[in-house]
mmCIF file of C-alpha atoms in Angstrom:
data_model
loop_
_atom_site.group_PDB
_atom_site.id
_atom_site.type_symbol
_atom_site.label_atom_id
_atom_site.label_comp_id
_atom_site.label_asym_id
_atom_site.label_seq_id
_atom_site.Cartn_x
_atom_site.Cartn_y
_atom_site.Cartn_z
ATOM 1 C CA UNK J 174 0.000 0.000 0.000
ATOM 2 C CA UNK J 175 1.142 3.630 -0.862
ATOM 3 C CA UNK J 176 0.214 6.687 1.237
ATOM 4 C CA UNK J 177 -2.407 8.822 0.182
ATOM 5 C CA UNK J 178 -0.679 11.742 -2.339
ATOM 6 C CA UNK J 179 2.079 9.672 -3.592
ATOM 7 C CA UNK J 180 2.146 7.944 -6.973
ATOM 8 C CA UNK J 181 4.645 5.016 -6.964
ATOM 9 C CA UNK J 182 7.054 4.916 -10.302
ATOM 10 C CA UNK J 183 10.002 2.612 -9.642
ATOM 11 C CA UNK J 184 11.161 0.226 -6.837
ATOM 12 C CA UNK J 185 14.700 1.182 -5.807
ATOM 13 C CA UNK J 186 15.993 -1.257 -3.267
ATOM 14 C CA UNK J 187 14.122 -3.862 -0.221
ATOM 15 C CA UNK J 188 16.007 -5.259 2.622
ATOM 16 C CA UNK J 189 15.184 -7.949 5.229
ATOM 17 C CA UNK J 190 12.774 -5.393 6.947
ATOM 18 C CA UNK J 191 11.850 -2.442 4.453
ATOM 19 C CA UNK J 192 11.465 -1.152 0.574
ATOM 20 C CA UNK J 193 11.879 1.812 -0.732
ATOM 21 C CA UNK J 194 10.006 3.164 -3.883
ATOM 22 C CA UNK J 195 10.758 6.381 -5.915
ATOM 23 C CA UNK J 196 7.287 8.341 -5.910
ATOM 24 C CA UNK J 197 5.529 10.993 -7.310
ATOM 25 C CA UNK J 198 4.317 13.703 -4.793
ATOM 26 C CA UNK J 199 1.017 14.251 -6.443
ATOM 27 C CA UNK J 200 0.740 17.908 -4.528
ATOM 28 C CA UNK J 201 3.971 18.976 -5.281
ATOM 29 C CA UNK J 202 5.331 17.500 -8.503
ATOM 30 C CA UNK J 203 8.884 16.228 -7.073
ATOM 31 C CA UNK J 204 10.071 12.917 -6.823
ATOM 32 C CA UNK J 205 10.641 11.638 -3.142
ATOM 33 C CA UNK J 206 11.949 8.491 -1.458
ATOM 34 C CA UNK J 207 9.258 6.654 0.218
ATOM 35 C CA UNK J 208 10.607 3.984 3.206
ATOM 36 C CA UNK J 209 8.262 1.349 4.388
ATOM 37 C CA UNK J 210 8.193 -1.445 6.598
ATOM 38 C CA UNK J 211 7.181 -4.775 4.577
ATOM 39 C CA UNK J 212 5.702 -6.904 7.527
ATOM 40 C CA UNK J 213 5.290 -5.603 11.321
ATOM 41 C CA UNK J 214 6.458 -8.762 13.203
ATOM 42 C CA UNK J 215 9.145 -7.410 15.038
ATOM 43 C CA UNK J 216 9.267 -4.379 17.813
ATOM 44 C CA UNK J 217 12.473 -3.408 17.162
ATOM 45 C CA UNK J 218 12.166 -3.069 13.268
ATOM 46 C CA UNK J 219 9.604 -0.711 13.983
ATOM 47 C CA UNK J 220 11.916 1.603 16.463
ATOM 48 C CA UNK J 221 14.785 1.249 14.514
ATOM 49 C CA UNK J 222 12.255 3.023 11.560
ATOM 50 C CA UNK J 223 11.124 5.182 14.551
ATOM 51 C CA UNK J 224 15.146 6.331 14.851
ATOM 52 C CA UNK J 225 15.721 7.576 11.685
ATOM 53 C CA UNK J 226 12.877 9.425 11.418
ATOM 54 C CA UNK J 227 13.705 11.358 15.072
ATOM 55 C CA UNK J 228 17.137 11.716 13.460
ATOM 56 C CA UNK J 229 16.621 13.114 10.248
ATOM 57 C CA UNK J 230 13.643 15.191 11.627
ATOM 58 C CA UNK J 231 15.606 16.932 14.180
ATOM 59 C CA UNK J 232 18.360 18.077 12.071
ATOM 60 C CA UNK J 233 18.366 20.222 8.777
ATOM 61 C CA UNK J 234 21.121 20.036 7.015
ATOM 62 C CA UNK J 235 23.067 20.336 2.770
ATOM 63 C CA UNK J 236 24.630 17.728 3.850
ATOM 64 C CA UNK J 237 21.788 15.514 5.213
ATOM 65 C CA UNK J 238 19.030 13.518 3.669
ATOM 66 C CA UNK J 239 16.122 15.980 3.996
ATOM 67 C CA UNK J 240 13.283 15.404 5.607
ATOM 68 C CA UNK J 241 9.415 15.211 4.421
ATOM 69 C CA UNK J 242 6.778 13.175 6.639
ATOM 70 C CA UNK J 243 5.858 10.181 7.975
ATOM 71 C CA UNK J 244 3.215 8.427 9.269
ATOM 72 C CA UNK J 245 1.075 4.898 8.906
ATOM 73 C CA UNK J 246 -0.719 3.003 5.986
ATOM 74 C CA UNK J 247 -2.522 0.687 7.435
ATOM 75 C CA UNK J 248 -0.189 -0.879 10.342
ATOM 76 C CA UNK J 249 2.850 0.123 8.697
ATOM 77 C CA UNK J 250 4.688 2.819 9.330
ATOM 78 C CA UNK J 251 6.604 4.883 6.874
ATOM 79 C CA UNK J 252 8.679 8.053 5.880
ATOM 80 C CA UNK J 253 9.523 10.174 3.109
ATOM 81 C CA UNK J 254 12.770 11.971 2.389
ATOM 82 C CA UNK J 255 13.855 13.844 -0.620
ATOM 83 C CA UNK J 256 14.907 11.671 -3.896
ATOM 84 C CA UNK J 257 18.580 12.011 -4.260
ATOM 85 C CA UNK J 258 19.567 11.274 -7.492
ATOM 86 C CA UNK J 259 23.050 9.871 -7.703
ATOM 87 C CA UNK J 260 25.299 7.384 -6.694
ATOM 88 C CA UNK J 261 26.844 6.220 -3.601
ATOM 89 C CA UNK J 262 30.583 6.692 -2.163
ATOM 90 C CA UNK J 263 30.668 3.261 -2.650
ATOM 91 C CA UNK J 264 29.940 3.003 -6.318
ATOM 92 C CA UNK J 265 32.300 5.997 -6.811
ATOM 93 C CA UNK J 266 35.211 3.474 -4.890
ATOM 94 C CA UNK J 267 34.946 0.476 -6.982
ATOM 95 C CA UNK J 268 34.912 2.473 -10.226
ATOM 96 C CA UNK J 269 37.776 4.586 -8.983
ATOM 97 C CA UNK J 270 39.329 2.417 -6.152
ATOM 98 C CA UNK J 271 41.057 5.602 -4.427
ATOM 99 C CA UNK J 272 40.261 9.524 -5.094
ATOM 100 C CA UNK J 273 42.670 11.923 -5.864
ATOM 101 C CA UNK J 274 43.729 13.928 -2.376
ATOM 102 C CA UNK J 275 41.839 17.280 -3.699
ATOM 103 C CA UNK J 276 38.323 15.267 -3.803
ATOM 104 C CA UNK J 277 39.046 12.969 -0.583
ATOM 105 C CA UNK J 278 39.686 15.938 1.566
ATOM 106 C CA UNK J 279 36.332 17.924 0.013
ATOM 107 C CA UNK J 280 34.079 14.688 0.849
ATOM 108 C CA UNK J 281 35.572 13.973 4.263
ATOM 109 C CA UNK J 282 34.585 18.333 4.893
ATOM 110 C CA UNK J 283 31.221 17.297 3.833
ATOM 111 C CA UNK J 284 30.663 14.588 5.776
ATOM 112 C CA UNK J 285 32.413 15.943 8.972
ATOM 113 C CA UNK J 286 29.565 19.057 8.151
ATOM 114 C CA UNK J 287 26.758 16.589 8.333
ATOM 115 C CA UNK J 288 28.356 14.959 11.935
ATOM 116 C CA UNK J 289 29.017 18.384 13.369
ATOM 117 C CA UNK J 290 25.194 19.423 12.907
ATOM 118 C CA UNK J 291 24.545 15.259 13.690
ATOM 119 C CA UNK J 292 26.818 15.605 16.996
ATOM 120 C CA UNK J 293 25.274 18.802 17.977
ATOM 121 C CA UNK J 294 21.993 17.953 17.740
ATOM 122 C CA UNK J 295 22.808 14.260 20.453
ATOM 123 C CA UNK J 296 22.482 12.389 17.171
ATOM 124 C CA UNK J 297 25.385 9.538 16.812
ATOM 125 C CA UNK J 298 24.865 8.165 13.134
ATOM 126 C CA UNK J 299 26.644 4.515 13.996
ATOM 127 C CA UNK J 300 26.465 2.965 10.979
ATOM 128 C CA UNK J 301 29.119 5.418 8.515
ATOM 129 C CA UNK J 302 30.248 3.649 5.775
ATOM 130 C CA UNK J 303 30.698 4.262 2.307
ATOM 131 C CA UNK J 304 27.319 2.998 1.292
ATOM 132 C CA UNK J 305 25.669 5.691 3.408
ATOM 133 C CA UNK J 306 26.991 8.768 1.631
ATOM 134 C CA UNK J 307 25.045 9.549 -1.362
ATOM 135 C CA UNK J 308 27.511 11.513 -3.957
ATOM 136 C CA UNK J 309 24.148 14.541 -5.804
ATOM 137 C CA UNK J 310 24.063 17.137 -7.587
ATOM 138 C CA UNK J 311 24.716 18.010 -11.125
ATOM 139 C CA UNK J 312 28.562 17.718 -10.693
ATOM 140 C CA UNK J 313 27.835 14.405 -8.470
ATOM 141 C CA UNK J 314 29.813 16.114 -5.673
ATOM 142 C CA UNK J 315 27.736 17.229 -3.384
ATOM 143 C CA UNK J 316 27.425 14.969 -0.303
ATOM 144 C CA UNK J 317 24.312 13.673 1.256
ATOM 145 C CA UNK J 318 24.583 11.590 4.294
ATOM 146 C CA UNK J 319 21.654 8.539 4.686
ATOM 147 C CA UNK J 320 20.384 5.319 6.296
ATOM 148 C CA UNK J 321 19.812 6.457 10.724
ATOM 149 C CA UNK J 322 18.236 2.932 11.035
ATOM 150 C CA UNK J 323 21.005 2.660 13.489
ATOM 151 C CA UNK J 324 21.480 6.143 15.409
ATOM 152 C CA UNK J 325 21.625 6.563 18.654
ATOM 153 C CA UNK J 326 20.012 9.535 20.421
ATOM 154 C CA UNK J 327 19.601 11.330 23.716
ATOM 155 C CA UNK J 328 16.801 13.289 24.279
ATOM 156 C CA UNK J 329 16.080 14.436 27.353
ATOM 157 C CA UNK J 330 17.938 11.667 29.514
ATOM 158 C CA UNK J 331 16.506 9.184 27.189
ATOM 159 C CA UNK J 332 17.954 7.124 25.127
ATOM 160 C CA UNK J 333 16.468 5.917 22.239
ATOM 161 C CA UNK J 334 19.030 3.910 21.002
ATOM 162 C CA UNK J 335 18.321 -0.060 20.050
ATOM 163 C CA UNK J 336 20.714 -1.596 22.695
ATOM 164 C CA UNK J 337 21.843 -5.192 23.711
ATOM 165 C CA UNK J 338 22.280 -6.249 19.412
ATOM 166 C CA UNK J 339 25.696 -5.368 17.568
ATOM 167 C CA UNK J 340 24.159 -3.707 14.833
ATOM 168 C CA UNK J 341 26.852 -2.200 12.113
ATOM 169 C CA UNK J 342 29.019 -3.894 9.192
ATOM 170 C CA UNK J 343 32.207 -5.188 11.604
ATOM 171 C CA UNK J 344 34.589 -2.957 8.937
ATOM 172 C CA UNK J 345 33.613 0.525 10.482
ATOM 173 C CA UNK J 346 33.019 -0.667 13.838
ATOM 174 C CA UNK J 347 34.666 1.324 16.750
ATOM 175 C CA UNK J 348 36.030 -0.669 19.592
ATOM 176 C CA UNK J 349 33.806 0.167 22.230
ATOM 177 C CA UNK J 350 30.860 -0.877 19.733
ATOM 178 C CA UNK J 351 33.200 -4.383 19.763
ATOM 179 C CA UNK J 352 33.092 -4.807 23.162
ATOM 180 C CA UNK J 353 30.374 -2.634 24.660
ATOM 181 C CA UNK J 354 32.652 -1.233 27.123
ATOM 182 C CA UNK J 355 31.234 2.167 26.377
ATOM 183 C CA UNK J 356 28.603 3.452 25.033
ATOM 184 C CA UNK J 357 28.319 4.594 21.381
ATOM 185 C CA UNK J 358 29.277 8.552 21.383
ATOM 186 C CA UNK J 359 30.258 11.152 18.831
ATOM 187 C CA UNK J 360 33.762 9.547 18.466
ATOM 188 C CA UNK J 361 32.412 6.363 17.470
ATOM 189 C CA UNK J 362 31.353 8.124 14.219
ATOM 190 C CA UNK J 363 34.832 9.785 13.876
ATOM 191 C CA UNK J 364 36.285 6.170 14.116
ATOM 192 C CA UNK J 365 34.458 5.026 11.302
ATOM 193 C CA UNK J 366 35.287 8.361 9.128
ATOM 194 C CA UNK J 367 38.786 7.318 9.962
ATOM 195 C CA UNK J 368 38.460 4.232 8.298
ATOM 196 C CA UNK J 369 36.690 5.319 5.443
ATOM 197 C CA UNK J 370 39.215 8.134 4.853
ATOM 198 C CA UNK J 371 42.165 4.999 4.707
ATOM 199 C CA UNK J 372 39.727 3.177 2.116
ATOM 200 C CA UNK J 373 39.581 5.795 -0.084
ATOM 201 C CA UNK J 374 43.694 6.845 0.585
ATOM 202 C CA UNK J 375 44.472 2.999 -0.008
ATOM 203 C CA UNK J 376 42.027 1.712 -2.019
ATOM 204 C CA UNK J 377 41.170 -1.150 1.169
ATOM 205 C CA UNK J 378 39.924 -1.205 4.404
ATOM 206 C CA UNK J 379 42.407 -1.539 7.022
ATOM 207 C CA UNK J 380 40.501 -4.581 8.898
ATOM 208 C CA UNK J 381 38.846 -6.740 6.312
ATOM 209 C CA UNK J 382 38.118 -10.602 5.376
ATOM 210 C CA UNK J 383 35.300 -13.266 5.160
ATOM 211 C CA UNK J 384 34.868 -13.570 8.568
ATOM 212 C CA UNK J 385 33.368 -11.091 10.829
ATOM 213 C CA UNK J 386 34.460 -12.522 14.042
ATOM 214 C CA UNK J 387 38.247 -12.162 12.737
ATOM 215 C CA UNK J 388 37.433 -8.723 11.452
ATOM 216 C CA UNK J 389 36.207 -7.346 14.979
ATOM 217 C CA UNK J 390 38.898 -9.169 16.577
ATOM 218 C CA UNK J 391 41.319 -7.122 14.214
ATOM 219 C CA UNK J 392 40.172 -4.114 15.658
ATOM 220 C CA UNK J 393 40.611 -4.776 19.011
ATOM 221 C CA UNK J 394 44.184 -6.195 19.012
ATOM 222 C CA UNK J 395 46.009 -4.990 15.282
ATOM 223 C CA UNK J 396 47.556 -1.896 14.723
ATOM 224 C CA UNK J 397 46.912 -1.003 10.561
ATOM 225 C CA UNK J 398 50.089 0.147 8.702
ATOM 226 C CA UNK J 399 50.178 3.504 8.599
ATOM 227 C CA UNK J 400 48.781 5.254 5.679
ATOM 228 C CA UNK J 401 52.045 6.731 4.711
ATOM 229 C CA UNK J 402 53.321 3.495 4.339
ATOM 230 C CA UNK J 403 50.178 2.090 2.067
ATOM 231 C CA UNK J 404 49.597 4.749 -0.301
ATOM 232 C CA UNK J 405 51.972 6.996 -2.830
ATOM 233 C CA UNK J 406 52.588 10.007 -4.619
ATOM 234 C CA UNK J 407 49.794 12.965 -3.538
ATOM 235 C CA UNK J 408 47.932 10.624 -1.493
ATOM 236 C CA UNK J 409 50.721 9.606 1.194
ATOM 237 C CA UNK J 410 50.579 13.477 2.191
ATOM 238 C CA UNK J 411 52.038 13.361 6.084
ATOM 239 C CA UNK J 412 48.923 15.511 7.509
ATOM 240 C CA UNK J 413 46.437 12.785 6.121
ATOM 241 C CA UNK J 414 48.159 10.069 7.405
ATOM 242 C CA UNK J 415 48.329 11.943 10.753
ATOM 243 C CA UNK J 416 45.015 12.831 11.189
ATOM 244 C CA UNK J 417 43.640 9.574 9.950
ATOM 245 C CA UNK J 418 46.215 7.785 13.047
ATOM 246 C CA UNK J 419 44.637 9.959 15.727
ATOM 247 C CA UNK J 420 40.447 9.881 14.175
ATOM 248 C CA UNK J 421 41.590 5.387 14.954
ATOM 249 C CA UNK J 422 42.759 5.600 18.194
ATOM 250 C CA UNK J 423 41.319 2.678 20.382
ATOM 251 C CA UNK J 424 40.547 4.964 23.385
ATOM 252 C CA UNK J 425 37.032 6.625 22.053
ATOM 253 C CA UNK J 426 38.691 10.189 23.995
ATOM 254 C CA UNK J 427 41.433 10.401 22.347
ATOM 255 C CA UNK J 428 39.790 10.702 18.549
ATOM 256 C CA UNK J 429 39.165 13.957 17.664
ATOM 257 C CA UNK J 430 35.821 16.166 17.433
ATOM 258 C CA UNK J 431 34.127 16.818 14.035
ATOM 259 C CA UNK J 432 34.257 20.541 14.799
ATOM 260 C CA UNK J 433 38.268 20.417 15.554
ATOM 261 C CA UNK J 434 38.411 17.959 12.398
ATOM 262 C CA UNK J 435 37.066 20.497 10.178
ATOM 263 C CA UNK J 436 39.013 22.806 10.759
ATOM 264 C CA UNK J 437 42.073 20.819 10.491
ATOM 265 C CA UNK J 438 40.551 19.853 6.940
ATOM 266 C CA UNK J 439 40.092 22.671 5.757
ATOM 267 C CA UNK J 440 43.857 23.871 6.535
ATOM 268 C CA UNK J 441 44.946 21.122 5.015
ATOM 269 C CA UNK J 442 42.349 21.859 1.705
ATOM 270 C CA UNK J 443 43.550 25.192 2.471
ATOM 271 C CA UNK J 444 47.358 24.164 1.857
ATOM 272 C CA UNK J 445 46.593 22.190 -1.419
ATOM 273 C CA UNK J 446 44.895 24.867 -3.338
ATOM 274 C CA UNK J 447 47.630 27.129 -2.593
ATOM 275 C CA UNK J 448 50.149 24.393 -3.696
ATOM 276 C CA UNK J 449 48.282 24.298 -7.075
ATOM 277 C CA UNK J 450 48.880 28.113 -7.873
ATOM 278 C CA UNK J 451 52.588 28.163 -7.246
#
């Protein structure tokens, strides 16, 4: 069933819980995502849904999925956010494999946007990876960050966060998702920009395999070869390889903020523009 003012054209994607259909807003004339729940057996499937709709309601943002409504056809639940057209970060990485150091450092500014307004707001996305950064826009640079299933937020005292399950792809997990020592907070996303900054640097992930439980395990007890020593020419640029060492610390308070992140970022965007005029 499709809400009332929404004219279905194409099916883009269904996972173990939901589907998502490009639509017509009948009122409006744009196109919009439309999220819905295939089969209401589970509690949790319906908070999780319940998440991401807090999250992306509660923060506006360039860099954000934006936005529209939600509500209930019949007993399933649903929301609408704008239609990004595009492709994803990961697309982009197994066309391209790594990015030149000029368009790594302008994603990771738009994505460490999207977590400053994310962090600000109590919002902890837990679940960056490269498949959850939309790449819009005419030029197909502009970033859009998607997918809260898995955010965790605070709002007054509360949390609304779906504990006791390790949700995540074990790749981008922090350590203190690993072993639950702490809580999921705002480093936890810089962690997993960390290792999506080395991906696109190196062309791989830093902990990867078949097996999950080796995977986590990696991340707990190896130490990943520094960047410097894994990449070449532009890309094994000292300040990247630095700032990528300290966003992968183990100890969540030693990582970084977004907000002191950008602005090393930018000095370092800052420092390759002016390197291209000399």
């Amino acid at each position: 069933m499709i809400p009332e003012g929404y004219a279905p054209l194409t099916s883009m994607g269904e996972g173990a819980i939901a589907k998502v259909i490009k639509c017509l807003d009948t009122r409006t004339g744009d196109f919009v995502a439309l999220k819905i729940l295939k089969d209401i057996t589970d509690e949790e499937d319906i908070k999780r849904l319940g998440v991401e709709i807090e999250s992306i309601s509660r923060v506006r943002h360039p860099n954000i999925v934006t936005f529209i409504t939600h509500g209930n056809v019949g007993d399933s639940p649903y929301v609408v956010m704008e239609w990004l057209e595009g492709e994803t970060l990961r697309d982009l990485l197994e066309r391209e494999e790594t990015l030149s150091l000029r368009t790594l450092v302008d994603t990771v500014l738009q994505i460490l946007n999207a977590l400053e307004a994310c962090h600000k707001k109590s919002i902890v996305h837990r679940d960056l990876k490269p498949e959850n950064v939309m790449l819009t826009g005419p030029q197909g640079n502009q970033i859009k960050l998607i997918d809260f299933g898995m955010a965790k937020i605070l709002l007054d005292g509360v949390d609304l966060t779906i504990d006791g399950q390790l949700f995540g792809t074990p790749q981008y997990l922090a350590p203190e998702r690993i072993t639950g020592s702490v809580k999921a907070t705002e480093q936890t996303d810089i962690y997993s920009l960390g290792i999506m900054i080395y991906e696109m640097a190196a062309g791989f992930r830093p902990f990867d395999g078949d097996d999950a439980q080796t995977i986590l395990k990696e991340h707990l007890t190896v130490r990943p070869k520094p960047l410097m020593s894994v990449t070449s020419g532009e890309l094994a640029n000292p300040i990247l390889n630095q700032l990528v060492r300290r966003m992968m610390r183990q100890t969540p308070d030693q990582r970084p903020s977004a907000t002191a992140l950008l602005s090393e970022f930018r000095r370092l965007r800052h420092t390759l523009l002016g390197n291209k005029t000399r």
